[in-house]
């Protein structure tokens, strides 16, 4: 039998305060972390309530930060951001607030720059294959299909 480190509720609170202070976390991340620490469900609820009460855990703040970061750093489109937030059980209301963090002008500018850069990197002579590669690249990153196909026709004819 393995020796499992056990934590008191107070120790768990301190550890999770540090965990949440380091980077924004969603409720799911915190609950998973507590379960990995072998905390019982009552203790999990107690620690989560403590973190919310003291401002360490805020789902709206997490969603907004997540959307900004993934858009600015990874150049993800709104579809991918929404999918990932839903995967983390973020409410529809908070997802809508998060998407408001991305200005439309920046969104279209980033999309155009990303598409043009990738189109310039594509090699080969088969036009159909180039279009498919560009479409796959942009769709995987969560950009809307109407934007993607319109841009492909503009860039590659």
mmCIF file with all atom_site columns, C-alpha atoms in Angstrom:
data_model
loop_
_atom_site.group_PDB
_atom_site.id
_atom_site.type_symbol
_atom_site.label_atom_id
_atom_site.label_alt_id
_atom_site.label_comp_id
_atom_site.label_asym_id
_atom_site.label_entity_id
_atom_site.label_seq_id
_atom_site.pdbx_PDB_ins_code
_atom_site.Cartn_x
_atom_site.Cartn_y
_atom_site.Cartn_z
_atom_site.occupancy
_atom_site.B_iso_or_equiv
_atom_site.pdbx_formal_charge
_atom_site.auth_seq_id
_atom_site.auth_comp_id
_atom_site.auth_asym_id
_atom_site.auth_atom_id
_atom_site.pdbx_PDB_model_num
ATOM 1   C CA . UNK A 1 1   ? 0.000   0.000  0.000   1.00 0.00 ? 1   UNK A CA 1
ATOM 2   C CA . UNK A 1 2   ? 1.286   3.453  -0.923  1.00 0.00 ? 2   UNK A CA 1
ATOM 3   C CA . UNK A 1 3   ? 1.792   6.172  1.646   1.00 0.00 ? 3   UNK A CA 1
ATOM 4   C CA . UNK A 1 4   ? -0.524  9.007  0.695   1.00 0.00 ? 4   UNK A CA 1
ATOM 5   C CA . UNK A 1 5   ? 0.188   12.407 2.148   1.00 0.00 ? 5   UNK A CA 1
ATOM 6   C CA . UNK A 1 6   ? -2.859  13.669 3.946   1.00 0.00 ? 6   UNK A CA 1
ATOM 7   C CA . UNK A 1 7   ? -3.724  17.317 4.392   1.00 0.00 ? 7   UNK A CA 1
ATOM 8   C CA . UNK A 1 8   ? -5.799  19.116 6.950   1.00 0.00 ? 8   UNK A CA 1
ATOM 9   C CA . UNK A 1 9   ? -8.412  21.532 5.653   1.00 0.00 ? 9   UNK A CA 1
ATOM 10  C CA . UNK A 1 10  ? -6.207  24.460 6.745   1.00 0.00 ? 10  UNK A CA 1
ATOM 11  C CA . UNK A 1 11  ? -3.156  23.046 4.930   1.00 0.00 ? 11  UNK A CA 1
ATOM 12  C CA . UNK A 1 12  ? -5.256  22.488 1.825   1.00 0.00 ? 12  UNK A CA 1
ATOM 13  C CA . UNK A 1 13  ? -6.577  26.063 2.004   1.00 0.00 ? 13  UNK A CA 1
ATOM 14  C CA . UNK A 1 14  ? -3.037  27.476 2.131   1.00 0.00 ? 14  UNK A CA 1
ATOM 15  C CA . UNK A 1 15  ? -1.800  25.268 -0.714  1.00 0.00 ? 15  UNK A CA 1
ATOM 16  C CA . UNK A 1 16  ? -4.772  26.114 -2.905  1.00 0.00 ? 16  UNK A CA 1
ATOM 17  C CA . UNK A 1 17  ? -4.481  29.825 -2.133  1.00 0.00 ? 17  UNK A CA 1
ATOM 18  C CA . UNK A 1 18  ? -0.946  29.682 -3.533  1.00 0.00 ? 18  UNK A CA 1
ATOM 19  C CA . UNK A 1 19  ? -2.145  27.555 -6.471  1.00 0.00 ? 19  UNK A CA 1
ATOM 20  C CA . UNK A 1 20  ? -4.818  30.127 -7.355  1.00 0.00 ? 20  UNK A CA 1
ATOM 21  C CA . UNK A 1 21  ? -2.596  33.151 -6.695  1.00 0.00 ? 21  UNK A CA 1
ATOM 22  C CA . UNK A 1 22  ? 0.002   31.881 -9.160  1.00 0.00 ? 22  UNK A CA 1
ATOM 23  C CA . UNK A 1 23  ? -2.447  31.848 -12.093 1.00 0.00 ? 23  UNK A CA 1
ATOM 24  C CA . UNK A 1 24  ? -6.188  32.201 -12.653 1.00 0.00 ? 24  UNK A CA 1
ATOM 25  C CA . UNK A 1 25  ? -7.936  28.860 -12.172 1.00 0.00 ? 25  UNK A CA 1
ATOM 26  C CA . UNK A 1 26  ? -11.433 27.614 -12.841 1.00 0.00 ? 26  UNK A CA 1
ATOM 27  C CA . UNK A 1 27  ? -13.513 25.661 -10.335 1.00 0.00 ? 27  UNK A CA 1
ATOM 28  C CA . UNK A 1 28  ? -12.824 22.392 -12.176 1.00 0.00 ? 28  UNK A CA 1
ATOM 29  C CA . UNK A 1 29  ? -9.046  22.825 -11.888 1.00 0.00 ? 29  UNK A CA 1
ATOM 30  C CA . UNK A 1 30  ? -9.331  23.484 -8.148  1.00 0.00 ? 30  UNK A CA 1
ATOM 31  C CA . UNK A 1 31  ? -11.639 20.530 -7.520  1.00 0.00 ? 31  UNK A CA 1
ATOM 32  C CA . UNK A 1 32  ? -9.332  18.211 -9.509  1.00 0.00 ? 32  UNK A CA 1
ATOM 33  C CA . UNK A 1 33  ? -6.345  19.449 -7.522  1.00 0.00 ? 33  UNK A CA 1
ATOM 34  C CA . UNK A 1 34  ? -8.156  18.851 -4.222  1.00 0.00 ? 34  UNK A CA 1
ATOM 35  C CA . UNK A 1 35  ? -9.199  15.363 -5.298  1.00 0.00 ? 35  UNK A CA 1
ATOM 36  C CA . UNK A 1 36  ? -5.606  14.590 -6.248  1.00 0.00 ? 36  UNK A CA 1
ATOM 37  C CA . UNK A 1 37  ? -4.718  15.591 -2.677  1.00 0.00 ? 37  UNK A CA 1
ATOM 38  C CA . UNK A 1 38  ? -7.189  12.892 -1.509  1.00 0.00 ? 38  UNK A CA 1
ATOM 39  C CA . UNK A 1 39  ? -9.539  15.375 0.162   1.00 0.00 ? 39  UNK A CA 1
ATOM 40  C CA . UNK A 1 40  ? -13.036 14.194 1.081   1.00 0.00 ? 40  UNK A CA 1
ATOM 41  C CA . UNK A 1 41  ? -16.009 15.883 -0.664  1.00 0.00 ? 41  UNK A CA 1
ATOM 42  C CA . UNK A 1 42  ? -16.988 17.953 2.396   1.00 0.00 ? 42  UNK A CA 1
ATOM 43  C CA . UNK A 1 43  ? -13.426 19.288 2.671   1.00 0.00 ? 43  UNK A CA 1
ATOM 44  C CA . UNK A 1 44  ? -13.381 20.035 -1.081  1.00 0.00 ? 44  UNK A CA 1
ATOM 45  C CA . UNK A 1 45  ? -16.552 22.124 -0.723  1.00 0.00 ? 45  UNK A CA 1
ATOM 46  C CA . UNK A 1 46  ? -15.137 23.911 2.319   1.00 0.00 ? 46  UNK A CA 1
ATOM 47  C CA . UNK A 1 47  ? -11.886 24.834 0.579   1.00 0.00 ? 47  UNK A CA 1
ATOM 48  C CA . UNK A 1 48  ? -13.643 25.952 -2.631  1.00 0.00 ? 48  UNK A CA 1
ATOM 49  C CA . UNK A 1 49  ? -16.040 28.136 -0.618  1.00 0.00 ? 49  UNK A CA 1
ATOM 50  C CA . UNK A 1 50  ? -13.067 29.654 1.240   1.00 0.00 ? 50  UNK A CA 1
ATOM 51  C CA . UNK A 1 51  ? -11.249 30.419 -2.035  1.00 0.00 ? 51  UNK A CA 1
ATOM 52  C CA . UNK A 1 52  ? -14.327 32.082 -3.533  1.00 0.00 ? 52  UNK A CA 1
ATOM 53  C CA . UNK A 1 53  ? -15.035 34.066 -0.376  1.00 0.00 ? 53  UNK A CA 1
ATOM 54  C CA . UNK A 1 54  ? -11.484 35.421 -0.238  1.00 0.00 ? 54  UNK A CA 1
ATOM 55  C CA . UNK A 1 55  ? -11.238 36.244 -3.957  1.00 0.00 ? 55  UNK A CA 1
ATOM 56  C CA . UNK A 1 56  ? -8.776  33.536 -4.961  1.00 0.00 ? 56  UNK A CA 1
ATOM 57  C CA . UNK A 1 57  ? -11.306 31.823 -7.208  1.00 0.00 ? 57  UNK A CA 1
ATOM 58  C CA . UNK A 1 58  ? -13.546 33.758 -9.559  1.00 0.00 ? 58  UNK A CA 1
ATOM 59  C CA . UNK A 1 59  ? -14.995 32.062 -12.618 1.00 0.00 ? 59  UNK A CA 1
ATOM 60  C CA . UNK A 1 60  ? -15.800 35.312 -14.477 1.00 0.00 ? 60  UNK A CA 1
ATOM 61  C CA . UNK A 1 61  ? -12.265 36.603 -13.968 1.00 0.00 ? 61  UNK A CA 1
ATOM 62  C CA . UNK A 1 62  ? -10.871 33.240 -15.113 1.00 0.00 ? 62  UNK A CA 1
ATOM 63  C CA . UNK A 1 63  ? -13.006 33.203 -18.276 1.00 0.00 ? 63  UNK A CA 1
ATOM 64  C CA . UNK A 1 64  ? -12.050 36.760 -19.240 1.00 0.00 ? 64  UNK A CA 1
ATOM 65  C CA . UNK A 1 65  ? -8.356  36.139 -18.612 1.00 0.00 ? 65  UNK A CA 1
ATOM 66  C CA . UNK A 1 66  ? -8.457  32.824 -20.487 1.00 0.00 ? 66  UNK A CA 1
ATOM 67  C CA . UNK A 1 67  ? -10.120 34.347 -23.546 1.00 0.00 ? 67  UNK A CA 1
ATOM 68  C CA . UNK A 1 68  ? -7.692  37.294 -23.658 1.00 0.00 ? 68  UNK A CA 1
ATOM 69  C CA . UNK A 1 69  ? -4.659  35.057 -23.231 1.00 0.00 ? 69  UNK A CA 1
ATOM 70  C CA . UNK A 1 70  ? -5.585  32.423 -25.789 1.00 0.00 ? 70  UNK A CA 1
ATOM 71  C CA . UNK A 1 71  ? -6.511  35.073 -28.342 1.00 0.00 ? 71  UNK A CA 1
ATOM 72  C CA . UNK A 1 72  ? -3.464  37.296 -27.836 1.00 0.00 ? 72  UNK A CA 1
ATOM 73  C CA . UNK A 1 73  ? -0.841  34.601 -27.326 1.00 0.00 ? 73  UNK A CA 1
ATOM 74  C CA . UNK A 1 74  ? -2.041  31.526 -29.205 1.00 0.00 ? 74  UNK A CA 1
ATOM 75  C CA . UNK A 1 75  ? -4.122  33.389 -31.816 1.00 0.00 ? 75  UNK A CA 1
ATOM 76  C CA . UNK A 1 76  ? -7.183  31.224 -31.220 1.00 0.00 ? 76  UNK A CA 1
ATOM 77  C CA . UNK A 1 77  ? -10.538 32.119 -32.714 1.00 0.00 ? 77  UNK A CA 1
ATOM 78  C CA . UNK A 1 78  ? -13.769 32.442 -30.753 1.00 0.00 ? 78  UNK A CA 1
ATOM 79  C CA . UNK A 1 79  ? -15.007 28.936 -31.584 1.00 0.00 ? 79  UNK A CA 1
ATOM 80  C CA . UNK A 1 80  ? -11.941 27.293 -30.016 1.00 0.00 ? 80  UNK A CA 1
ATOM 81  C CA . UNK A 1 81  ? -12.082 29.582 -26.979 1.00 0.00 ? 81  UNK A CA 1
ATOM 82  C CA . UNK A 1 82  ? -15.774 28.800 -26.410 1.00 0.00 ? 82  UNK A CA 1
ATOM 83  C CA . UNK A 1 83  ? -15.150 25.058 -26.818 1.00 0.00 ? 83  UNK A CA 1
ATOM 84  C CA . UNK A 1 84  ? -12.318 25.089 -24.288 1.00 0.00 ? 84  UNK A CA 1
ATOM 85  C CA . UNK A 1 85  ? -14.305 27.160 -21.771 1.00 0.00 ? 85  UNK A CA 1
ATOM 86  C CA . UNK A 1 86  ? -17.291 24.797 -22.105 1.00 0.00 ? 86  UNK A CA 1
ATOM 87  C CA . UNK A 1 87  ? -14.916 21.884 -21.534 1.00 0.00 ? 87  UNK A CA 1
ATOM 88  C CA . UNK A 1 88  ? -14.031 23.538 -18.209 1.00 0.00 ? 88  UNK A CA 1
ATOM 89  C CA . UNK A 1 89  ? -17.734 23.846 -17.288 1.00 0.00 ? 89  UNK A CA 1
ATOM 90  C CA . UNK A 1 90  ? -17.790 27.641 -17.483 1.00 0.00 ? 90  UNK A CA 1
ATOM 91  C CA . UNK A 1 91  ? -21.332 29.063 -17.620 1.00 0.00 ? 91  UNK A CA 1
ATOM 92  C CA . UNK A 1 92  ? -22.744 30.433 -20.862 1.00 0.00 ? 92  UNK A CA 1
ATOM 93  C CA . UNK A 1 93  ? -23.057 33.863 -19.207 1.00 0.00 ? 93  UNK A CA 1
ATOM 94  C CA . UNK A 1 94  ? -19.355 33.945 -18.304 1.00 0.00 ? 94  UNK A CA 1
ATOM 95  C CA . UNK A 1 95  ? -18.397 32.718 -21.780 1.00 0.00 ? 95  UNK A CA 1
ATOM 96  C CA . UNK A 1 96  ? -20.300 35.641 -23.315 1.00 0.00 ? 96  UNK A CA 1
ATOM 97  C CA . UNK A 1 97  ? -18.525 38.071 -20.968 1.00 0.00 ? 97  UNK A CA 1
ATOM 98  C CA . UNK A 1 98  ? -15.186 36.515 -21.892 1.00 0.00 ? 98  UNK A CA 1
ATOM 99  C CA . UNK A 1 99  ? -15.775 36.974 -25.619 1.00 0.00 ? 99  UNK A CA 1
ATOM 100 C CA . UNK A 1 100 ? -16.395 40.686 -25.044 1.00 0.00 ? 100 UNK A CA 1
ATOM 101 C CA . UNK A 1 101 ? -12.720 40.910 -24.022 1.00 0.00 ? 101 UNK A CA 1
ATOM 102 C CA . UNK A 1 102 ? -11.774 40.502 -27.707 1.00 0.00 ? 102 UNK A CA 1
ATOM 103 C CA . UNK A 1 103 ? -12.410 43.686 -29.728 1.00 0.00 ? 103 UNK A CA 1
ATOM 104 C CA . UNK A 1 104 ? -13.820 43.020 -33.227 1.00 0.00 ? 104 UNK A CA 1
ATOM 105 C CA . UNK A 1 105 ? -11.152 45.134 -34.916 1.00 0.00 ? 105 UNK A CA 1
ATOM 106 C CA . UNK A 1 106 ? -8.347  43.177 -33.216 1.00 0.00 ? 106 UNK A CA 1
ATOM 107 C CA . UNK A 1 107 ? -10.128 39.922 -33.984 1.00 0.00 ? 107 UNK A CA 1
ATOM 108 C CA . UNK A 1 108 ? -10.297 40.556 -37.733 1.00 0.00 ? 108 UNK A CA 1
ATOM 109 C CA . UNK A 1 109 ? -6.806  42.073 -37.858 1.00 0.00 ? 109 UNK A CA 1
ATOM 110 C CA . UNK A 1 110 ? -5.303  39.039 -36.091 1.00 0.00 ? 110 UNK A CA 1
ATOM 111 C CA . UNK A 1 111 ? -7.233  36.645 -38.324 1.00 0.00 ? 111 UNK A CA 1
ATOM 112 C CA . UNK A 1 112 ? -6.018  38.369 -41.494 1.00 0.00 ? 112 UNK A CA 1
ATOM 113 C CA . UNK A 1 113 ? -2.393  38.474 -40.309 1.00 0.00 ? 113 UNK A CA 1
ATOM 114 C CA . UNK A 1 114 ? -2.483  34.808 -39.277 1.00 0.00 ? 114 UNK A CA 1
ATOM 115 C CA . UNK A 1 115 ? -4.063  33.673 -42.556 1.00 0.00 ? 115 UNK A CA 1
ATOM 116 C CA . UNK A 1 116 ? -1.664  35.704 -44.703 1.00 0.00 ? 116 UNK A CA 1
ATOM 117 C CA . UNK A 1 117 ? 1.378   34.503 -42.765 1.00 0.00 ? 117 UNK A CA 1
ATOM 118 C CA . UNK A 1 118 ? 0.343   30.843 -43.055 1.00 0.00 ? 118 UNK A CA 1
ATOM 119 C CA . UNK A 1 119 ? -0.561  31.202 -46.736 1.00 0.00 ? 119 UNK A CA 1
ATOM 120 C CA . UNK A 1 120 ? 2.937   32.571 -47.371 1.00 0.00 ? 120 UNK A CA 1
ATOM 121 C CA . UNK A 1 121 ? 4.491   29.554 -45.657 1.00 0.00 ? 121 UNK A CA 1
ATOM 122 C CA . UNK A 1 122 ? 2.650   26.961 -47.753 1.00 0.00 ? 122 UNK A CA 1
ATOM 123 C CA . UNK A 1 123 ? 4.790   25.252 -50.361 1.00 0.00 ? 123 UNK A CA 1
ATOM 124 C CA . UNK A 1 124 ? 3.896   23.048 -53.270 1.00 0.00 ? 124 UNK A CA 1
ATOM 125 C CA . UNK A 1 125 ? 2.108   23.598 -56.550 1.00 0.00 ? 125 UNK A CA 1
ATOM 126 C CA . UNK A 1 126 ? -1.204  21.854 -55.900 1.00 0.00 ? 126 UNK A CA 1
ATOM 127 C CA . UNK A 1 127 ? -3.635  24.717 -55.279 1.00 0.00 ? 127 UNK A CA 1
ATOM 128 C CA . UNK A 1 128 ? -6.340  22.430 -53.851 1.00 0.00 ? 128 UNK A CA 1
ATOM 129 C CA . UNK A 1 129 ? -3.885  21.016 -51.299 1.00 0.00 ? 129 UNK A CA 1
ATOM 130 C CA . UNK A 1 130 ? -2.717  24.503 -50.289 1.00 0.00 ? 130 UNK A CA 1
ATOM 131 C CA . UNK A 1 131 ? -6.313  25.624 -49.758 1.00 0.00 ? 131 UNK A CA 1
ATOM 132 C CA . UNK A 1 132 ? -7.017  22.525 -47.684 1.00 0.00 ? 132 UNK A CA 1
ATOM 133 C CA . UNK A 1 133 ? -3.916  23.024 -45.534 1.00 0.00 ? 133 UNK A CA 1
ATOM 134 C CA . UNK A 1 134 ? -4.789  26.663 -44.867 1.00 0.00 ? 134 UNK A CA 1
ATOM 135 C CA . UNK A 1 135 ? -8.412  25.791 -44.066 1.00 0.00 ? 135 UNK A CA 1
ATOM 136 C CA . UNK A 1 136 ? -7.376  23.010 -41.682 1.00 0.00 ? 136 UNK A CA 1
ATOM 137 C CA . UNK A 1 137 ? -4.881  25.295 -39.947 1.00 0.00 ? 137 UNK A CA 1
ATOM 138 C CA . UNK A 1 138 ? -7.387  28.107 -39.384 1.00 0.00 ? 138 UNK A CA 1
ATOM 139 C CA . UNK A 1 139 ? -10.365 25.889 -38.497 1.00 0.00 ? 139 UNK A CA 1
ATOM 140 C CA . UNK A 1 140 ? -8.310  23.951 -35.938 1.00 0.00 ? 140 UNK A CA 1
ATOM 141 C CA . UNK A 1 141 ? -7.520  27.237 -34.219 1.00 0.00 ? 141 UNK A CA 1
ATOM 142 C CA . UNK A 1 142 ? -11.211 27.969 -33.926 1.00 0.00 ? 142 UNK A CA 1
ATOM 143 C CA . UNK A 1 143 ? -11.808 30.606 -36.567 1.00 0.00 ? 143 UNK A CA 1
ATOM 144 C CA . UNK A 1 144 ? -15.289 30.788 -38.091 1.00 0.00 ? 144 UNK A CA 1
ATOM 145 C CA . UNK A 1 145 ? -15.666 28.792 -41.305 1.00 0.00 ? 145 UNK A CA 1
ATOM 146 C CA . UNK A 1 146 ? -17.260 31.649 -43.265 1.00 0.00 ? 146 UNK A CA 1
ATOM 147 C CA . UNK A 1 147 ? -14.248 33.882 -42.476 1.00 0.00 ? 147 UNK A CA 1
ATOM 148 C CA . UNK A 1 148 ? -11.844 31.071 -43.314 1.00 0.00 ? 148 UNK A CA 1
ATOM 149 C CA . UNK A 1 149 ? -13.276 30.172 -46.726 1.00 0.00 ? 149 UNK A CA 1
ATOM 150 C CA . UNK A 1 150 ? -13.747 33.807 -47.704 1.00 0.00 ? 150 UNK A CA 1
ATOM 151 C CA . UNK A 1 151 ? -10.097 34.505 -46.858 1.00 0.00 ? 151 UNK A CA 1
ATOM 152 C CA . UNK A 1 152 ? -8.880  31.412 -48.710 1.00 0.00 ? 152 UNK A CA 1
ATOM 153 C CA . UNK A 1 153 ? -10.658 32.580 -51.853 1.00 0.00 ? 153 UNK A CA 1
ATOM 154 C CA . UNK A 1 154 ? -9.108  36.037 -51.473 1.00 0.00 ? 154 UNK A CA 1
ATOM 155 C CA . UNK A 1 155 ? -5.581  34.716 -50.938 1.00 0.00 ? 155 UNK A CA 1
ATOM 156 C CA . UNK A 1 156 ? -5.453  31.643 -53.165 1.00 0.00 ? 156 UNK A CA 1
ATOM 157 C CA . UNK A 1 157 ? -8.191  32.344 -55.678 1.00 0.00 ? 157 UNK A CA 1
#
